[in-house]
Amino acid sequence: MREKERIERARREMVDLIRRRGVRDERVLQAMLEVPRHLFVPLHLREMAYDDTPLSIGSGQTISQPYIVALMTEALMLDGTEKVLEIGTGSGYQTTILSRLCRWVYTVERLPELSKRAQESLKGLGCRNVSFKVGDGTLGWSEHAPYQAIMVTAGAPKVPEPLITQLAVGGRLVIPVGSQSHQELLRITKENDKGKLRRESLGGCIFVRLIGEEGWN
Ligand code: SAH
């Protein structure tokens, strides 16, 4: 019981910090208050699960920093009706947050072992509105397009063209773009059916590499 209270307090403090850093979307904050992040990190790092920092999840990959998860999720402006495409399933933490805020999540991960573990984590939480795919997410997932929102959780050298194609009119794509050591977080909105795009910067960030045909080699 003690342990449970300690975890819940740590999670509340994490969300308070995210709020202080400027995230306002109450649905996003509520989802982060409810999803047990400690179940998505390796056992030996559980003590740090609610610190505002990325953590190693094995295979050279990381679970994103909570503030960045909140910032990116808020930027998608979800109202619960959307089909969302996520590239980089990783631990499945971001996937779980998204699944609570939209209708269906399609998530793509290139490393089979990470996808498998994420599928088990989500199943354990009773999360059912998610479809998983192992493959190169820089090509998107065309079968289910168009998507009202797309989130890429790995750093890209440029915006992959297939993701723009698979974005619905009025849809938002959030993606870190830049060098291997530093990226700019971008929100790209498809403004009309002629393909007019609006580009906004949400600030600097550091992600692991997006590896694939339309990403890094
Ligand atoms: N959202 C994740 C963060 C994972 S880190 C979380 O909350 O845990 C980024 C992930 O992107 C890694 O798991 C990496 O293997 C994956 N990745 C990199 N390139 C990819 C690609 N082309 N397609 C799909 N996944 C990719």
Coordinates of C-alpha atoms in Angstrom, one line a residue, residues 29-217:
L29 CA -2.6 16.1 -18.1
Q30 CA -5.3 13.8 -16.9
A31 CA -4.0 10.9 -19.1
M32 CA -0.5 11.4 -17.8
L33 CA -1.9 11.3 -14.3
E34 CA -3.5 8.0 -15.0
V35 CA -1.0 6.0 -17.0
P36 CA 1.5 4.1 -14.9
R37 CA 4.8 5.1 -16.5
H38 CA 6.8 2.9 -14.1
L39 CA 5.3 -0.2 -16.0
F40 CA 7.1 1.0 -19.2
V41 CA 10.6 1.2 -17.8
P42 CA 13.0 -1.6 -17.0
L43 CA 12.8 -2.8 -13.3
H44 CA 16.2 -1.4 -12.4
L45 CA 15.1 2.1 -13.4
R46 CA 11.7 2.1 -11.7
E47 CA 12.9 4.5 -9.0
M48 CA 13.4 7.1 -11.7
A49 CA 10.2 6.4 -13.7
Y50 CA 8.5 9.7 -12.7
D51 CA 11.6 12.0 -13.0
D52 CA 11.3 14.4 -15.9
T53 CA 14.0 12.6 -18.0
P54 CA 14.3 10.1 -20.8
L55 CA 15.3 6.6 -19.7
S56 CA 16.9 3.6 -21.4
I57 CA 14.5 0.9 -22.5
G58 CA 17.1 -1.4 -24.1
S59 CA 18.1 -2.0 -27.7
G60 CA 19.8 1.4 -27.6
Q61 CA 16.4 3.2 -27.4
T62 CA 14.8 5.4 -24.8
I63 CA 11.3 6.2 -23.4
S64 CA 10.9 10.0 -24.0
Q65 CA 11.0 12.6 -21.2
P66 CA 7.5 13.1 -19.7
Y67 CA 7.4 16.8 -20.5
I68 CA 8.2 16.1 -24.2
V69 CA 5.5 13.4 -24.3
A70 CA 3.0 16.0 -23.0
L71 CA 4.1 18.8 -25.3
M72 CA 4.0 16.6 -28.4
T73 CA 0.6 15.1 -27.4
E74 CA -0.9 18.6 -26.7
A75 CA 0.4 19.8 -30.1
L76 CA -1.7 17.2 -31.9
M77 CA -4.9 18.9 -30.5
L78 CA -6.8 15.6 -30.1
D79 CA -10.6 15.7 -29.3
G80 CA -11.2 11.9 -29.1
T81 CA -12.5 11.3 -32.7
E82 CA -9.2 10.9 -34.5
K83 CA -7.3 8.1 -36.1
V84 CA -3.7 8.6 -35.0
L85 CA -0.5 7.2 -36.6
E86 CA 2.5 6.9 -34.3
I87 CA 6.0 6.2 -35.6
G88 CA 8.4 4.7 -32.9
T89 CA 6.3 2.5 -30.5
G90 CA 9.3 2.0 -28.2
S91 CA 8.1 1.2 -24.7
G92 CA 4.5 1.9 -25.7
Y93 CA 4.1 4.7 -23.1
Q94 CA 3.4 7.4 -25.6
T95 CA 1.1 5.0 -27.4
T96 CA -0.9 4.4 -24.2
I97 CA -1.3 8.2 -23.7
L98 CA -2.5 8.7 -27.3
S99 CA -4.9 5.8 -27.0
R100 CA -6.8 7.6 -24.2
L101 CA -7.2 10.7 -26.2
C102 CA -8.3 9.5 -29.7
R103 CA -10.4 6.8 -31.4
W104 CA -7.7 4.5 -32.7
V105 CA -3.9 4.4 -32.6
Y106 CA -1.8 2.8 -35.4
T107 CA 1.7 2.4 -34.2
V108 CA 4.8 1.3 -36.1
E109 CA 8.2 0.2 -34.6
R110 CA 11.2 -1.1 -36.5
L111 CA 12.6 -3.3 -33.7
P112 CA 10.4 -6.5 -33.2
E113 CA 11.5 -7.0 -29.5
L114 CA 10.4 -3.6 -28.5
S115 CA 7.1 -3.9 -30.3
K116 CA 6.4 -7.2 -28.7
R117 CA 7.1 -5.9 -25.2
A118 CA 5.0 -2.8 -25.8
Q119 CA 2.1 -5.0 -27.0
E120 CA 2.3 -7.0 -23.7
S121 CA 2.4 -3.8 -21.6
L122 CA -0.7 -2.4 -23.4
K123 CA -2.5 -5.7 -23.1
G124 CA -1.8 -5.7 -19.4
L125 CA -3.4 -2.3 -19.0
G126 CA -6.5 -3.4 -21.0
C127 CA -5.8 -0.9 -23.8
R128 CA -7.6 -2.1 -26.9
N129 CA -7.9 0.7 -29.5
V130 CA -4.3 0.2 -30.8
S131 CA -3.0 -1.7 -33.8
F132 CA 0.8 -2.6 -34.0
K133 CA 3.1 -3.1 -36.9
V134 CA 6.7 -4.0 -37.1
G135 CA 8.4 -2.2 -40.0
D136 CA 9.8 1.0 -41.4
G137 CA 7.6 3.8 -40.2
T138 CA 9.2 6.4 -42.4
L139 CA 6.9 4.9 -45.1
G140 CA 3.9 5.4 -42.8
W141 CA 1.1 2.8 -42.8
S142 CA -0.9 3.5 -46.0
E143 CA -3.7 0.9 -45.4
H144 CA -5.3 3.0 -42.7
A145 CA -4.6 6.5 -44.1
P146 CA -5.6 9.3 -43.9
Y147 CA -4.8 10.2 -40.3
Q148 CA -6.0 13.3 -38.5
A149 CA -2.8 13.2 -36.5
I150 CA 0.7 11.7 -36.9
M151 CA 3.4 11.7 -34.2
V152 CA 7.0 10.7 -34.9
T153 CA 9.0 9.9 -31.7
A154 CA 12.5 9.6 -33.3
G155 CA 14.6 12.3 -34.9
A156 CA 14.4 12.7 -38.7
P157 CA 16.9 14.3 -41.1
K158 CA 13.9 15.6 -43.0
V159 CA 10.1 15.2 -43.0
P160 CA 9.3 11.9 -44.7
E161 CA 7.1 12.5 -47.7
P162 CA 4.8 9.5 -47.2
L163 CA 3.7 10.9 -43.8
I164 CA 2.6 14.2 -45.5
T165 CA 0.7 12.1 -48.1
Q166 CA -1.0 10.1 -45.4
L167 CA -2.0 13.2 -43.4
A168 CA -5.7 14.2 -43.6
V169 CA -6.7 17.7 -44.7
G170 CA -6.7 19.7 -41.5
G171 CA -4.4 17.0 -39.9
R172 CA -1.4 17.7 -37.7
L173 CA 2.1 16.0 -37.9
V174 CA 4.4 16.4 -35.0
I175 CA 8.0 15.4 -35.7
P176 CA 11.6 16.2 -34.5
V177 CA 13.7 17.2 -37.5
G178 CA 17.4 18.1 -37.5
S179 CA 20.9 16.6 -37.1
Q180 CA 21.7 13.4 -35.1
S181 CA 22.6 15.4 -32.0
H182 CA 19.9 18.0 -31.9
Q183 CA 16.5 18.5 -33.5
E184 CA 13.7 21.1 -33.8
L185 CA 10.3 19.9 -32.9
L186 CA 7.9 20.8 -35.7
R187 CA 4.2 20.8 -36.1
I188 CA 3.1 20.6 -39.7
T189 CA -0.6 21.2 -40.5
K190 CA -2.1 20.3 -43.9
E191 CA -4.2 23.4 -44.4
N192 CA -6.2 22.4 -47.6
D193 CA -6.7 19.7 -50.2
K194 CA -4.1 21.4 -52.5
G195 CA -1.5 20.3 -49.9
K196 CA -0.7 23.7 -48.5
L197 CA 1.4 23.2 -45.3
R198 CA 1.8 25.3 -42.2
R199 CA 5.1 24.8 -40.3
E200 CA 5.5 25.8 -36.6
S201 CA 8.4 25.3 -34.3
L202 CA 7.8 24.0 -30.8
G203 CA 11.4 24.3 -29.7
G204 CA 14.6 22.2 -29.5
C205 CA 14.8 18.6 -28.5
I206 CA 17.0 15.5 -28.6
F207 CA 15.7 12.1 -29.9
V208 CA 17.2 8.8 -31.0
R209 CA 17.5 8.4 -34.7
L210 CA 14.6 7.6 -37.1
I211 CA 16.2 4.9 -39.2
G212 CA 14.6 4.0 -42.5
E213 CA 14.2 4.6 -46.2
E214 CA 13.0 8.2 -45.6
G215 CA 15.1 8.7 -42.4
W216 CA 18.8 8.0 -41.4
N217 CA 20.6 5.1 -43.0

